Amino acid sequence: MKLKINGEIVDVEVEESMPLLWVLRDELHMTGTKYGCGIAQCGACSVIVDGTVMRSCSLPVGSLENMDIQTIESSDAAGTLSVLQEAWIEKQVPQCGYCQSGMLMAATQLLKDIPAPRDEDINAAMTNICRCGTYNRIRAAIYLAAERLAQAGKAVTIK
Amino acid sequence: MAEKNTKERSSLSKWTRRGFLGIGGLLGLGLVVGVGGLAYVGRSIKKYSGKGMGEGASLNAWIRIAPDNKITLAVARSEMGQGVYTALAQLIAEELEVNFEDVQVIHPQAESPYANTFLSTQKRENAFTGFGPMGKILSFMPVIATGGSTTVIDAWEGMRYAGATAREMLIQAAAKTWDVDASTCKAELGFVINTTSGERLSYGALAESAKDYTLDKLPTLKAKSEFKIVGKPVQRLDIPAKVNGTAMFGLDYKEKDMVYAAVKHAKITGNKITGFKNEEEVLKLPGVLKVVLTEYGKALVYADNSWRAMQAAKSLEVNEEGAQVPDMDSAYYFGEMRRIADEDPISVRIDKGDVQGITNEDVQEGERKLEAYYEVPYLAHACMEPVNATAIMENGNLEAWMGHQAISVAETMLNESSGVAKDKIKINITYLGGGFGRKGEPDFPRLIGAAAKAMQGKLVQMIFSREEDMKNDMYRPGAVCKMSGVVTQDGSLKALQANLAIQSVERQALGRIVPLMAPAAEKAKTTLEGLDNQAYNIPNHRVSFGNFETDILVGFWRSVSYSQNGFFQESFIDELAHAAGKDPLEFRRNMLLDQPRYLNVLDRLKEMSNWGKQEADTYQGIALQYSFESIVAQVAEIKKMGEKEFKIVNYYCVIDCGNTVNPDTIEAQMQSGIVFGLSAAIHGEISWKNGSPVQSNFHDYQMLKMYNCPKITVAIMENNEEPGGVGEPGVPPAAPALTNALFKATGERIRSLPLSKSDYVFV
Ligand code: FES
Ligand code: FES
């Protein structure tokens, strides 16, 4: 079957019931997306599918043909993800780092949906588990990225 | 795409560690440096290979400099989020005199210079200034491990000497080149400068000749006031790779044509798998290659994909036997522990004054006596990354990739289970997706050795499903503690008694990991930590312990004994403060009047938390614990939202950990410890039914999340004391600070965790 991952079409031969997570990790060796629970509880496996954050451990790959799948490996120079990544570094967010791909995916979609989120929006969108407890810094980094994106947006508008 | 993302494995045929000894050389052949010198015993066996450090010349076991000035540092401590790669690099780089941005870190092999001496001896010693008798013995069988919040304590002086001696060797080499006296040269940001002529030579140009120089005395270390890197919040070296998915964890090493092995354990705690019921059917499932029963009573189901392997392992039906108490429920375990807590203890650790006399008799006029039973459940580590390991055994060699906390343990276990000699084993320690003590256990390196041996010539990636991980942990033990105490009429603590019933972690875990070092239960020193080593001045004080033995495996869980004992002690101290009619902060303060560091911590906390001045529906609780050579005090601030519904608004945390290496990391570790402690306090419980753990995944073993995580504010005391630990000390005060705040809010004293069992909800 054909999948569109980070803008690239790839061919995989697996049963339709195999969750996307394992196609990414074991078939395509795209290891940025992580396995944490396998039951849609932790968010370590989060990816963005057609503009929605999804938990790839619970997403049969058969349902994804012709859909746009975005993972942490995607590059979007100066886009939302890379602004978030910079903010993540600036705020020194990750500890063990294992949850952070999923966190960044969730944050990317959050800022696309709600460019100026409030605390409640962050709480509602960021439902992933971080066992290392980096929540305070994640929140700070999201605010920083939102600010940066807003400024960049303004700069463009003024031009 | 598959190929594009496949990392190339170093060729095994090129690998034997012996072959590299020529490059790394012997330690300590020089008089003092190269490294260790006179004080360093057994010099002839102090070898390091420099394997994995890339091009260039090794100045000692920790530092290699390439001709292009690339500086590679060996840090034999596992990076599990606590920032050790960065912290140790900071210590070395400070004295080496290099730009911090120019260094990179690798985890070396299990070689003797990298032993964690403080972890084994509790002595602040290093190879440069010399070891005491125990340190000398341990350098022959080095424990290379990351745990007990010891990394910086152990490295504080030694790693600065590693940098300083290398710098001096580079200066000597430059002086020789210019034919000038070394005292006219100085080192600066990766160059040696001839102060007379102004000439400069880069470290890269000097390293090859510098490596053969020896020093006749140890250089003087910089004074704290001269630090440029140590004590500064430099950015962590591991973070860039952790925001773009490229950081390599144990499950991330991939090759073409690799295979996967899902682990299956017996269902009943204490049982071993003895055979299979439906092997034939399982072998027919998609992708399944092989089913193996290991000698450890655990099964491996091999397939061409992790998911297929895990699905197949789930459907594998097994025969099992061996448990001592095969059908027990939690009620049995806690019944036993309650009985033990009431009995005469097997081990009395503190016996000061006349506690029994005081607490057994009717109290004097005006005095108050309190007695309470406290209880905590078993807890799983639940590292975000489930237990796993990857290895290939080929032509008598073995190469492994895993996030283990102790490479020396991993090496021993791989050797034992695969039969491959230690000098034919190479271990790549990856980043750990959480460790918390779980990843120092021997079970998974032992199993991957067996897994690779059973499928030789193939790279095998072994995985515990989350369910296997959670149900087969080495848990933080459940415990019961009987506390009693008497307060006087004037409101001070007259007597305190604690009798703890618990499975001894130290005895059991060391028995698994380093059997030679495992003490008898009654001799286990650490079991009572948190109760027997606090600073309070208590005139009559008795602390004792009764051992409970059962099939459940218990292990080191972030902050170990402090994790429960801190809750017992700090909750009960709070009870006594209220019984005495005293402010809980002042009550504690009054027992610490001769302890200036504690008083400073409490005063700072009082100020930053605005202690005692809250709005009507907001309540505070305080807790204080010394642990791992650091002092941490916290105030929890909660807001009442409904009957038993609260919002944890703030945590204020003050730590005195002496001299600091990276304050930003310390702040992060305090935040991390508090969240870890709160997850346990609010939700954490592993219980048993019919012999099996009930909880299996994050739906029934829940964590604090973004919405209910408080804002955590951290202050770090400034002083010039010896460094203490930071990875664990944030955990112990977190639970009692919260339950003490709840008492203020509701009048209900929480003596049993988790809070979810008492119907508290945190929004
Ligand atoms: S692994 Fe998918 S939500 Fe946890
Ligand atoms: S950084 Fe470790 S789980 Fe989030």
mmCIF file of N, CA, C and O in Angstrom, chain B residues 538-587:
data_model
loop_
_atom_site.group_PDB
_atom_site.id
_atom_site.type_symbol
_atom_site.label_atom_id
_atom_site.label_comp_id
_atom_site.label_asym_id
_atom_site.label_seq_id
_atom_site.Cartn_x
_atom_site.Cartn_y
_atom_site.Cartn_z
ATOM 1 N N ILE B 538 15.882 15.392 68.158
ATOM 2 C CA ILE B 538 14.770 14.765 68.874
ATOM 3 C C ILE B 538 15.357 14.072 70.104
ATOM 4 O O ILE B 538 16.162 13.147 69.975
ATOM 5 N N PRO B 539 14.974 14.502 71.307
ATOM 6 C CA PRO B 539 15.638 13.981 72.510
ATOM 7 C C PRO B 539 15.471 12.476 72.712
ATOM 8 O O PRO B 539 16.397 11.801 73.127
ATOM 9 N N ASN B 540 14.313 11.954 72.402
ATOM 10 C CA ASN B 540 14.092 10.511 72.549
ATOM 11 C C ASN B 540 13.622 9.980 71.195
ATOM 12 O O ASN B 540 12.547 10.347 70.717
ATOM 13 N N HIS B 541 14.431 9.123 70.614
ATOM 14 C CA HIS B 541 14.181 8.777 69.213
ATOM 15 C C HIS B 541 14.531 7.310 68.984
ATOM 16 O O HIS B 541 15.613 6.848 69.341
ATOM 17 N N ARG B 542 13.593 6.603 68.375
ATOM 18 C CA ARG B 542 13.848 5.191 68.087
ATOM 19 C C ARG B 542 13.346 4.891 66.670
ATOM 20 O O ARG B 542 12.210 5.207 66.325
ATOM 21 N N VAL B 543 14.200 4.299 65.868
ATOM 22 C CA VAL B 543 13.828 3.943 64.493
ATOM 23 C C VAL B 543 14.208 2.491 64.278
ATOM 24 O O VAL B 543 15.348 2.096 64.520
ATOM 25 N N SER B 544 13.269 1.697 63.810
ATOM 26 C CA SER B 544 13.576 0.280 63.635
ATOM 27 C C SER B 544 12.835 -0.289 62.430
ATOM 28 O O SER B 544 11.958 0.352 61.848
ATOM 29 N N PHE B 545 13.188 -1.514 62.114
ATOM 30 C CA PHE B 545 12.766 -2.084 60.842
ATOM 31 C C PHE B 545 12.500 -3.570 60.992
ATOM 32 O O PHE B 545 13.244 -4.286 61.669
ATOM 33 N N GLY B 546 11.437 -4.051 60.385
ATOM 34 C CA GLY B 546 11.150 -5.479 60.335
ATOM 35 C C GLY B 546 11.057 -5.914 58.895
ATOM 36 O O GLY B 546 10.348 -5.307 58.090
ATOM 37 N N ASN B 547 11.782 -6.963 58.552
ATOM 38 C CA ASN B 547 11.869 -7.363 57.144
ATOM 39 C C ASN B 547 10.679 -8.215 56.733
ATOM 40 O O ASN B 547 10.212 -9.066 57.467
ATOM 41 N N PHE B 548 10.188 -7.976 55.535
ATOM 42 C CA PHE B 548 9.117 -8.781 54.954
ATOM 43 C C PHE B 548 9.661 -9.440 53.703
ATOM 44 O O PHE B 548 10.248 -8.769 52.853
ATOM 45 N N GLU B 549 9.530 -10.743 53.602
ATOM 46 C CA GLU B 549 10.025 -11.447 52.415
ATOM 47 C C GLU B 549 8.853 -12.045 51.647
ATOM 48 O O GLU B 549 7.980 -12.682 52.232
ATOM 49 N N THR B 550 8.846 -11.864 50.356
ATOM 50 C CA THR B 550 7.830 -12.507 49.522
ATOM 51 C C THR B 550 8.356 -12.584 48.087
ATOM 52 O O THR B 550 9.488 -12.187 47.815
ATOM 53 N N ASP B 551 7.538 -13.096 47.179
ATOM 54 C CA ASP B 551 7.980 -13.292 45.795
ATOM 55 C C ASP B 551 8.151 -12.000 45.010
ATOM 56 O O ASP B 551 8.812 -11.982 43.976
ATOM 57 N N ILE B 552 7.517 -10.949 45.456
ATOM 58 C CA ILE B 552 7.552 -9.714 44.656
ATOM 59 C C ILE B 552 8.979 -9.194 44.559
ATOM 60 O O ILE B 552 9.684 -9.119 45.562
ATOM 61 N N LEU B 553 9.377 -8.827 43.344
ATOM 62 C CA LEU B 553 10.690 -8.224 43.173
ATOM 63 C C LEU B 553 10.599 -6.738 43.483
ATOM 64 O O LEU B 553 9.697 -6.052 43.002
ATOM 65 N N VAL B 554 11.502 -6.275 44.311
ATOM 66 C CA VAL B 554 11.551 -4.841 44.606
ATOM 67 C C VAL B 554 12.918 -4.304 44.187
ATOM 68 O O VAL B 554 13.898 -5.041 44.162
ATOM 69 N N GLY B 555 12.940 -3.031 43.845
ATOM 70 C CA GLY B 555 14.187 -2.466 43.343
ATOM 71 C C GLY B 555 14.303 -0.993 43.655
ATOM 72 O O GLY B 555 13.443 -0.397 44.304
ATOM 73 N N PHE B 556 15.413 -0.426 43.167
ATOM 74 C CA PHE B 556 15.668 0.995 43.370
ATOM 75 C C PHE B 556 14.686 1.807 42.532
ATOM 76 O O PHE B 556 14.634 1.641 41.313
ATOM 77 N N TRP B 557 13.931 2.636 43.179
ATOM 78 C CA TRP B 557 12.931 3.476 42.499
ATOM 79 C C TRP B 557 13.241 4.900 42.924
ATOM 80 O O TRP B 557 13.327 5.163 44.139
ATOM 81 N N ARG B 558 13.455 5.737 41.983
ATOM 82 C CA ARG B 558 13.874 7.126 42.230
ATOM 83 C C ARG B 558 13.639 7.606 43.672
ATOM 84 O O ARG B 558 12.492 7.821 44.066
ATOM 85 N N SER B 559 14.700 7.765 44.381
ATOM 86 C CA SER B 559 14.793 8.213 45.785
ATOM 87 C C SER B 559 14.614 7.071 46.787
ATOM 88 O O SER B 559 14.674 7.288 47.998
ATOM 89 N N VAL B 560 14.402 5.866 46.279
ATOM 90 C CA VAL B 560 14.455 4.615 47.047
ATOM 91 C C VAL B 560 13.712 4.726 48.390
ATOM 92 O O VAL B 560 12.543 5.062 48.415
ATOM 93 N N SER B 561 14.402 4.481 49.491
ATOM 94 C CA SER B 561 13.718 4.429 50.790
ATOM 95 C C SER B 561 13.126 5.778 51.186
ATOM 96 O O SER B 561 12.111 5.837 51.883
ATOM 97 N N TYR B 562 13.765 6.857 50.760
ATOM 98 C CA TYR B 562 13.238 8.184 51.071
ATOM 99 C C TYR B 562 11.837 8.359 50.474
ATOM 100 O O TYR B 562 11.050 9.154 50.956
ATOM 101 N N SER B 563 11.563 7.617 49.387
ATOM 102 C CA SER B 563 10.288 7.831 48.704
ATOM 103 C C SER B 563 9.118 7.501 49.614
ATOM 104 O O SER B 563 8.089 8.159 49.570
ATOM 105 N N GLN B 564 9.259 6.470 50.458
ATOM 106 C CA GLN B 564 8.176 6.209 51.409
ATOM 107 C C GLN B 564 8.483 6.771 52.788
ATOM 108 O O GLN B 564 7.609 7.323 53.449
ATOM 109 N N ASN B 565 9.732 6.665 53.223
ATOM 110 C CA ASN B 565 10.047 7.103 54.589
ATOM 111 C C ASN B 565 9.882 8.610 54.750
ATOM 112 O O ASN B 565 9.516 9.091 55.818
ATOM 113 N N GLY B 566 10.154 9.336 53.692
ATOM 114 C CA GLY B 566 9.949 10.777 53.734
ATOM 115 C C GLY B 566 8.478 11.101 53.952
ATOM 116 O O GLY B 566 8.128 12.009 54.718
ATOM 117 N N PHE B 567 7.626 10.346 53.304
ATOM 118 C CA PHE B 567 6.181 10.548 53.476
ATOM 119 C C PHE B 567 5.771 10.230 54.916
ATOM 120 O O PHE B 567 5.041 10.999 55.557
ATOM 121 N N PHE B 568 6.250 9.106 55.453
ATOM 122 C CA PHE B 568 5.888 8.718 56.828
ATOM 123 C C PHE B 568 6.344 9.790 57.818
ATOM 124 O O PHE B 568 5.587 10.284 58.634
ATOM 125 N N GLN B 569 7.619 10.102 57.729
ATOM 126 C CA GLN B 569 8.200 10.998 58.720
ATOM 127 C C GLN B 569 7.613 12.411 58.628
ATOM 128 O O GLN B 569 7.204 12.994 59.620
ATOM 129 N N GLU B 570 7.557 12.952 57.419
ATOM 130 C CA GLU B 570 7.145 14.343 57.287
ATOM 131 C C GLU B 570 5.644 14.530 57.481
ATOM 132 O O GLU B 570 5.193 15.609 57.849
ATOM 133 N N SER B 571 4.867 13.476 57.254
ATOM 134 C CA SER B 571 3.442 13.561 57.562
ATOM 135 C C SER B 571 3.244 13.537 59.072
ATOM 136 O O SER B 571 2.462 14.298 59.627
ATOM 137 N N PHE B 572 3.984 12.640 59.715
ATOM 138 C CA PHE B 572 3.776 12.484 61.153
ATOM 139 C C PHE B 572 4.311 13.694 61.916
ATOM 140 O O PHE B 572 3.714 14.131 62.908
ATOM 141 N N ILE B 573 5.419 14.240 61.445
ATOM 142 C CA ILE B 573 5.941 15.476 62.060
ATOM 143 C C ILE B 573 4.865 16.559 61.957
ATOM 144 O O ILE B 573 4.645 17.330 62.893
ATOM 145 N N ASP B 574 4.181 16.586 60.841
ATOM 146 C CA ASP B 574 3.106 17.567 60.655
ATOM 147 C C ASP B 574 1.967 17.306 61.652
ATOM 148 O O ASP B 574 1.413 18.237 62.227
ATOM 149 N N GLU B 575 1.641 16.026 61.820
ATOM 150 C CA GLU B 575 0.603 15.677 62.803
ATOM 151 C C GLU B 575 1.001 16.186 64.184
ATOM 152 O O GLU B 575 0.184 16.749 64.925
ATOM 153 N N LEU B 576 2.258 15.947 64.530
ATOM 154 C CA LEU B 576 2.739 16.342 65.861
ATOM 155 C C LEU B 576 2.734 17.858 66.005
ATOM 156 O O LEU B 576 2.393 18.389 67.061
ATOM 157 N N ALA B 577 3.098 18.555 64.924
ATOM 158 C CA ALA B 577 3.091 20.025 64.976
ATOM 159 C C ALA B 577 1.686 20.533 65.270
ATOM 160 O O ALA B 577 1.490 21.409 66.115
ATOM 161 N N HIS B 578 0.717 19.958 64.558
ATOM 162 C CA HIS B 578 -0.666 20.398 64.780
ATOM 163 C C HIS B 578 -1.127 20.035 66.191
ATOM 164 O O HIS B 578 -1.804 20.827 66.850
ATOM 165 N N ALA B 579 -0.740 18.825 66.659
ATOM 166 C CA ALA B 579 -1.112 18.413 68.012
ATOM 167 C C ALA B 579 -0.503 19.354 69.043
ATOM 168 O O ALA B 579 -1.079 19.615 70.097
ATOM 169 N N ALA B 580 0.678 19.865 68.724
ATOM 170 C CA ALA B 580 1.363 20.774 69.645
ATOM 171 C C ALA B 580 0.852 22.204 69.512
ATOM 172 O O ALA B 580 1.281 23.089 70.251
ATOM 173 N N GLY B 581 -0.027 22.406 68.545
ATOM 174 C CA GLY B 581 -0.552 23.744 68.318
ATOM 175 C C GLY B 581 0.475 24.694 67.719
ATOM 176 O O GLY B 581 0.430 25.905 67.931
ATOM 177 N N LYS B 582 1.426 24.130 66.991
ATOM 178 C CA LYS B 582 2.489 24.961 66.404
ATOM 179 C C LYS B 582 2.348 25.067 64.893
ATOM 180 O O LYS B 582 1.817 24.165 64.242
ATOM 181 N N ASP B 583 2.882 26.127 64.365
ATOM 182 C CA ASP B 583 2.997 26.254 62.916
ATOM 183 C C ASP B 583 3.970 25.175 62.427
ATOM 184 O O ASP B 583 5.069 25.034 62.971
ATOM 185 N N PRO B 584 3.578 24.386 61.407
ATOM 186 C CA PRO B 584 4.421 23.257 60.989
ATOM 187 C C PRO B 584 5.825 23.674 60.546
ATOM 188 O O PRO B 584 6.776 22.910 60.732
ATOM 189 N N LEU B 585 5.955 24.846 59.966
ATOM 190 C CA LEU B 585 7.291 25.291 59.557
ATOM 191 C C LEU B 585 8.117 25.642 60.797
ATOM 192 O O LEU B 585 9.274 25.225 60.929
ATOM 193 N N GLU B 586 7.521 26.357 61.724
ATOM 194 C CA GLU B 586 8.248 26.757 62.933
ATOM 195 C C GLU B 586 8.574 25.543 63.807
ATOM 196 O O GLU B 586 9.633 25.476 64.420
ATOM 197 N N PHE B 587 7.655 24.572 63.848
ATOM 198 C CA PHE B 587 7.869 23.341 64.609
ATOM 199 C C PHE B 587 9.140 22.646 64.123
ATOM 200 O O PHE B 587 9.977 22.218 64.909
#
